[in-house]
Amino acid sequence: MASSTGDGVSEKGKNSKKTKSQMEESELLSVPDGWKEAPFTKDDNPRGLMEESSFATLFPKYREAYLKECWPLVEKALGEVHIKATLDLIEGSISVCTSKKTYDPYAIVRGRDLIKLLARSVPFEQAVRILLDDMACDIIKIGTLVRNRERFVKRRQRLIGPKGSTLKALELLTNCYVMVQGNTVSALGPFNGLKEVRKVVMDTMKNIHPIYNIKTLMIKRELSKDTDLRSQSWERFLPKFRHKNLAKRREPKKKSVKKQYTPFPPAQPENAVDKELATGEFFLRESVKKRKKMEEVKVKQAEALTKKQEERNKAFIPPKEKPLMKKSAKVPTEGKLDIEALKEKVKKAKTKRLGAPPTMNTTVVLLVEEDVWIEVVHSECSDEGEDECKRADDYNENVVAVRNSRIPIWGPSVT
């Protein structure tokens, strides 16, 4: 029993030692809030630098006017850290170099970053911040990440966002200044922010929308405010976005079917001699072979001539003309007409006619068939329609139709 209790005490002691060591490591690695590194002064390096260092960079033609305007401010800012700067408008270059009064060895590197940012269209008010100790810069080259130019322009515009909203959100979350210009992205800010900016830019060029990374940064920002969660893993809180390729895979037009595997090699193809041996031409004389070839050539020539002649004769064949008048359907003459039905039809037509003159007592004689006559008597004229009745007397003999499908009408006679 004693041994078991002793072992339990020893295990507890080991666990407590591990937790203490882990706490000490985390305290050593974490930077306390509000801590700043002491600035580098002349007392740290009173003798200065032994050798002169210099850097130079080229700038595009369109930046010449802006650099000429702000160059006195650049010289003044670099003069405070004892760095000389020269602007060469003929060659289109800017150069910086150390002097005898320069005591900070890292000042020349900051001067180099300053002229690089100015050449990449970063305004002087932002670029001059690189001279501070807690600032750094990163120039990300994105021109070679995408081959297709149109796709590159779309992804670069996606990084900027509508009216620069995506870029502004990235600047607020990382505390960095981001400038997208041409084939490069210039970023200026603290080291932690520059790391996040580079990740977002590279993912955007790899067709991952920046909104996913921005959402992750927002969650990280809220988690960092909680002191209990600083030493814990944040994987359970961060969203996991999976890449979904919704576009269907394009199927090829010609699908290649794999042949069944056989261990035997393919049959050897026949050459010209084998074909002649198979047909028996190999044993013929040369004169016979030539004659046979000439006959085949003549047959082919004759076929070609006939085809050409047919094509030439096509131009002389007149096209088929369309008939000017359509053939009217003939009325069938077989069978007898229904006289009673014809009477009813005439009566209805007279009564239904719109705008007809007042009726009058007329006799109309209709010839329907040979030796068959019909009299149709209309009602008397009214008092108001005497003029119309007089006009009707003028049409004494009006032939409207002919025998067999045309009915002659002898003009209305007033009784």
XYZ file of C-alpha atoms in Angstrom:
415
model
C 0.000 0.000 0.000
C 2.784 2.319 0.893
C 4.513 1.695 -2.378
C 1.342 2.418 -4.338
C 0.789 5.684 -2.468
C 4.414 6.566 -3.006
C 4.071 5.976 -6.749
C 0.927 8.117 -6.849
C 2.716 10.972 -5.104
C 5.639 10.689 -7.498
C 3.305 10.798 -10.551
C 1.567 13.903 -9.186
C 4.926 15.539 -8.643
C 5.970 14.846 -12.225
C 2.715 16.327 -13.618
C 3.115 19.457 -11.491
C 6.689 19.893 -12.728
C 5.531 19.616 -16.376
C 2.794 22.201 -15.904
C 5.229 24.602 -14.246
C 7.775 24.221 -17.060
C 5.048 24.786 -19.689
C 3.871 27.921 -17.900
C 7.428 29.259 -17.740
C 7.939 28.664 -21.492
C 4.675 30.380 -22.384
C 5.613 33.361 -20.200
C 9.018 33.602 -21.871
C 7.565 33.416 -25.376
C 4.727 35.896 -24.789
C 5.464 39.609 -25.010
C 3.923 41.692 -22.234
C 1.366 44.318 -23.194
C 2.725 47.794 -23.828
C 6.369 46.664 -24.018
C 8.579 48.461 -26.531
C 12.188 47.944 -27.447
C 14.521 50.750 -26.476
C 15.456 52.986 -29.437
C 18.937 52.752 -30.953
C 20.878 55.942 -30.096
C 24.308 57.372 -30.907
C 25.621 56.168 -27.542
C 25.144 52.568 -28.698
C 27.554 53.138 -31.648
C 29.640 56.292 -31.023
C 32.350 55.495 -33.614
C 29.947 55.119 -36.569
C 30.336 52.816 -39.559
C 33.594 51.625 -41.109
C 32.451 51.312 -44.760
C 29.986 53.128 -46.976
C 26.870 51.236 -48.110
C 24.515 52.254 -50.922
C 21.370 51.063 -52.681
C 19.666 52.215 -55.872
C 16.354 51.510 -57.604
C 14.632 52.548 -60.831
C 11.247 54.285 -60.962
C 8.704 54.527 -63.820
C 8.287 57.650 -65.950
C 4.876 58.567 -64.526
C 6.363 58.896 -60.987
C 8.874 61.544 -62.050
C 6.583 64.539 -61.447
C 5.519 63.338 -57.978
C 9.110 62.565 -56.903
C 10.307 66.014 -57.999
C 7.548 67.587 -55.926
C 8.165 65.634 -52.695
C 11.949 65.199 -52.988
C 12.838 67.971 -50.433
C 10.711 66.137 -47.854
C 12.484 62.845 -48.653
C 15.913 64.422 -48.175
C 14.812 65.976 -44.895
C 13.448 62.677 -43.513
C 16.575 60.721 -44.502
C 18.834 63.510 -43.245
C 17.576 62.935 -39.688
C 19.177 59.444 -39.733
C 22.230 60.774 -41.655
C 21.451 59.039 -44.980
C 22.214 60.775 -48.294
C 19.666 60.467 -51.129
C 20.097 61.402 -54.810
C 17.474 61.643 -57.559
C 18.681 61.069 -61.136
C 15.981 62.112 -63.609
C 18.113 61.302 -66.669
C 18.572 57.626 -65.784
C 15.301 57.458 -63.828
C 16.815 56.131 -60.595
C 16.951 56.904 -56.870
C 19.965 56.014 -54.706
C 20.709 56.172 -50.970
C 24.072 55.833 -49.207
C 25.515 56.150 -45.708
C 27.673 59.030 -44.520
C 30.363 59.480 -41.861
C 27.752 60.643 -39.366
C 25.578 57.527 -39.753
C 25.552 55.559 -36.496
C 22.584 53.193 -37.031
C 23.651 50.293 -39.298
C 20.028 49.400 -40.080
C 19.176 52.929 -41.254
C 20.476 52.223 -44.775
C 18.125 49.224 -45.060
C 15.198 51.441 -44.048
C 16.321 54.012 -46.620
C 16.374 51.279 -49.285
C 12.800 50.269 -48.378
C 11.717 53.922 -48.527
C 12.889 54.430 -52.107
C 11.355 51.078 -53.156
C 7.979 52.111 -51.783
C 8.182 55.511 -53.482
C 8.969 53.797 -56.797
C 5.905 51.531 -56.346
C 3.456 54.489 -56.173
C 3.159 54.577 -52.364
C 2.582 58.193 -51.231
C 5.335 59.861 -49.199
C 3.096 60.308 -46.122
C 2.810 56.513 -45.812
C 6.268 55.535 -47.059
C 8.076 57.732 -44.496
C 6.674 55.539 -41.686
C 9.194 52.846 -42.663
C 11.878 54.818 -40.804
C 10.203 53.929 -37.478
C 11.526 50.946 -35.499
C 8.269 48.981 -35.244
C 7.468 49.253 -38.971
C 8.391 46.987 -41.872
C 7.381 46.623 -45.496
C 6.730 43.791 -47.918
C 6.484 44.048 -51.706
C 4.577 41.006 -53.004
C 5.028 40.146 -56.700
C 1.780 38.775 -58.154
C 2.436 39.177 -61.879
C 3.709 35.620 -62.460
C 1.181 33.773 -60.249
C -1.568 33.646 -62.919
C -0.838 32.932 -66.584
C -4.055 34.180 -68.148
C -4.106 38.004 -68.219
C -7.903 38.364 -67.991
C -8.053 35.999 -65.024
C -5.214 37.906 -63.353
C -7.052 41.232 -63.697
C -10.257 39.727 -62.245
C -8.472 38.286 -59.204
C -6.563 41.506 -58.604
C -9.841 43.439 -58.720
C -11.344 40.899 -56.296
C -8.552 41.772 -53.843
C -9.426 45.479 -54.082
C -13.192 44.904 -53.876
C -16.060 47.215 -54.855
C -14.916 50.798 -54.235
C -11.880 49.453 -52.308
C -14.022 47.945 -49.517
C -12.135 44.620 -49.319
C -8.761 46.368 -49.191
C -9.997 48.752 -46.500
C -11.249 45.859 -44.345
C -7.875 44.131 -44.707
C -6.070 47.321 -43.641
C -8.251 47.705 -40.530
C -7.751 44.094 -39.424
C -3.978 43.971 -39.994
C -3.077 47.614 -39.129
C -1.156 47.779 -42.413
C -1.241 50.087 -45.414
C -1.793 48.064 -48.613
C -1.232 49.462 -52.104
C -2.095 47.419 -55.232
C -0.183 48.736 -58.231
C 0.421 46.872 -61.501
C 2.036 43.497 -60.878
C 2.947 44.128 -57.222
C 1.212 44.639 -53.868
C 3.055 46.921 -51.430
C 2.291 46.499 -47.721
C 3.557 48.651 -44.847
C 2.939 47.941 -41.162
C 3.876 45.701 -38.207
C 5.421 42.279 -38.780
C 2.364 40.258 -37.679
C 0.115 42.242 -40.006
C 2.461 41.825 -42.991
C 2.360 38.053 -42.524
C -1.445 38.046 -42.717
C -1.476 40.419 -45.718
C 0.863 38.153 -47.691
C -1.301 35.109 -46.906
C -4.487 36.866 -48.065
C -2.864 38.126 -51.289
C -1.386 34.748 -52.213
C -4.671 32.940 -51.510
C -6.587 35.443 -53.637
C -4.274 34.785 -56.563
C -4.907 31.044 -56.022
C -8.656 31.637 -56.535
C -9.622 31.703 -52.831
C -11.926 34.642 -52.110
C -10.439 37.164 -49.613
C -13.693 37.304 -47.631
C -12.893 33.890 -46.101
C -9.544 35.084 -44.748
C -11.088 38.363 -43.573
C -13.700 36.430 -41.595
C -10.939 34.350 -39.977
C -9.017 37.511 -39.046
C -12.114 39.005 -37.447
C -12.592 35.910 -35.271
C -8.904 35.924 -34.290
C -9.155 39.577 -33.331
C -12.048 38.872 -30.952
C -10.342 35.798 -29.481
C -7.133 37.738 -28.762
C -9.062 40.065 -26.438
C -9.849 37.163 -24.069
C -6.911 36.539 -21.694
C -7.986 32.941 -20.946
C -7.967 31.909 -24.605
C -4.574 33.378 -25.485
C -2.655 30.249 -24.477
C -5.194 27.825 -26.010
C -5.663 26.511 -29.520
C -8.175 28.441 -31.642
C -8.835 25.745 -34.227
C -12.267 24.914 -32.803
C -13.393 28.543 -33.225
C -11.999 29.198 -36.696
C -14.217 28.369 -39.721
C -13.137 25.639 -42.107
C -13.916 26.502 -45.707
C -13.734 23.751 -48.283
C -12.985 24.434 -51.899
C -16.027 23.434 -53.953
C -15.622 23.132 -57.696
C -19.230 23.446 -58.864
C -18.400 23.473 -62.574
C -18.913 20.102 -64.212
C -15.953 18.456 -65.808
C -16.013 18.856 -69.563
C -16.225 15.560 -71.340
C -14.027 15.145 -74.408
C -15.720 14.893 -77.791
C -13.700 11.876 -78.797
C -13.478 9.340 -76.006
C -10.515 7.030 -76.373
C -11.403 3.428 -75.538
C -8.581 1.457 -74.019
C -7.745 -1.713 -75.901
C -7.709 -4.997 -74.095
C -4.248 -5.976 -72.960
C -2.642 -8.868 -74.831
C 0.833 -10.216 -74.125
C 1.405 -10.933 -77.821
C 2.845 -8.287 -80.137
C 0.673 -6.921 -82.998
C 0.802 -8.530 -86.422
C 3.464 -7.235 -88.764
C 1.961 -4.973 -91.482
C 2.193 -6.130 -95.089
C 4.601 -4.346 -97.391
C 4.183 -3.728 -101.126
C 5.862 -7.045 -102.118
C 3.541 -9.061 -99.862
C 0.472 -7.394 -101.405
C 1.732 -8.145 -104.942
C 2.373 -11.763 -104.016
C -1.155 -12.075 -102.618
C -2.785 -10.683 -105.812
C -0.362 -12.443 -108.229
C 0.954 -9.219 -109.750
C 4.460 -10.037 -108.587
C 4.834 -12.756 -111.250
C 3.687 -10.582 -114.176
C 6.060 -9.032 -116.678
C 7.059 -5.387 -116.467
C 5.293 -4.540 -119.734
C 2.047 -6.081 -118.464
C 2.336 -4.178 -115.172
C 2.871 -0.883 -117.022
C -0.084 -1.554 -119.334
C -2.330 -2.335 -116.355
C -1.281 0.869 -114.586
C -1.933 2.930 -117.741
C -5.430 1.441 -118.054
C -6.224 2.357 -114.434
C -4.981 5.902 -115.018
C -7.132 6.261 -118.169
C -10.234 5.042 -116.320
C -9.688 7.593 -113.571
C -9.139 10.357 -116.150
C -12.372 9.457 -117.951
C -14.337 9.571 -114.667
C -12.847 12.956 -113.826
C -13.738 14.327 -117.294
C -17.355 13.176 -117.043
C -17.705 14.819 -113.610
C -16.285 18.105 -114.896
C -18.572 18.021 -117.956
C -21.621 17.463 -115.753
C -20.659 20.422 -113.577
C -20.264 22.641 -116.671
C -23.627 21.548 -118.122
C -25.440 22.481 -114.881
C -25.095 26.172 -115.788
C -27.070 25.657 -119.027
C -30.043 23.837 -117.476
C -32.910 26.362 -116.998
C -34.570 26.452 -113.579
C -38.168 25.341 -113.147
C -40.580 28.258 -113.353
C -43.415 28.574 -110.886
C -47.001 28.845 -112.333
C -48.359 32.398 -112.388
C -52.001 31.482 -111.593
C -53.151 28.788 -109.263
C -55.483 26.256 -110.787
C -59.011 26.736 -109.456
C -60.795 23.690 -108.213
C -63.439 22.511 -110.694
C -67.012 22.322 -109.459
C -68.326 18.786 -109.712
C -71.074 18.576 -112.363
C -72.223 15.119 -111.456
C -75.448 14.814 -109.541
C -78.506 17.085 -109.459
C -78.716 20.330 -107.481
C -81.136 20.655 -104.559
C -83.532 23.347 -105.784
C -85.346 23.825 -102.456
C -82.060 24.381 -100.598
C -80.967 26.925 -103.222
C -84.248 28.843 -102.753
C -83.716 29.060 -98.999
C -80.125 30.217 -99.496
C -81.159 33.063 -101.801
C -83.868 34.221 -99.357
C -81.454 34.269 -96.424
C -78.820 36.176 -98.410
C -81.306 38.884 -99.328
C -82.625 39.292 -95.802
C -79.233 39.288 -94.072
C -77.525 41.773 -96.409
C -76.568 44.925 -94.504
C -77.351 48.348 -96.074
C -79.613 46.856 -98.776
C -82.092 49.212 -100.489
C -85.785 48.999 -99.591
C -87.509 45.954 -100.965
C -89.667 46.006 -104.078
C -92.012 43.603 -105.776
C -89.707 41.994 -108.349
C -89.647 38.779 -110.233
C -86.311 37.072 -110.751
C -86.036 34.175 -113.166
C -83.234 31.705 -112.432
C -82.030 29.097 -114.879
C -80.727 26.198 -112.819
C -80.729 23.390 -115.325
C -82.092 22.842 -118.793
C -85.929 23.095 -118.902
C -85.997 24.030 -115.176
C -86.981 27.611 -114.260
C -87.484 29.192 -110.856
C -89.410 32.380 -110.066
C -88.473 34.238 -106.892
C -90.968 37.005 -105.999
C -89.899 39.762 -103.614
C -92.164 42.022 -101.585
C -93.457 45.397 -102.805
C -91.493 48.641 -102.574
C -92.235 50.899 -99.695
C -93.359 54.491 -100.105
C -90.035 55.826 -98.891
C -88.010 53.781 -101.341
C -89.530 54.840 -104.685
C -86.219 56.266 -105.922
C -84.492 52.995 -105.252
C -87.210 51.143 -107.152
C -86.758 53.424 -110.158
C -83.041 52.750 -110.151
C -83.764 49.043 -110.154
C -85.709 49.420 -113.437
C -82.493 50.437 -115.189
C -81.000 46.969 -114.621
C -83.316 44.985 -116.888
C -81.001 42.318 -118.133
C -78.046 41.534 -115.904
C -76.362 38.250 -116.536
C -74.651 37.157 -113.325
C -73.789 33.558 -114.032
C -73.670 30.989 -116.772
C -75.159 27.523 -117.009
C -73.682 24.765 -114.779
C -72.361 26.516 -111.674
C -73.221 30.046 -113.022
C -76.896 31.212 -112.709
C -78.194 33.891 -115.173
C -80.530 36.422 -113.627
C -82.830 38.523 -115.845
C -83.189 41.900 -114.327
C -85.714 42.891 -111.765
C -89.001 44.012 -113.321
C -91.339 45.914 -111.053
C -94.845 44.483 -111.070
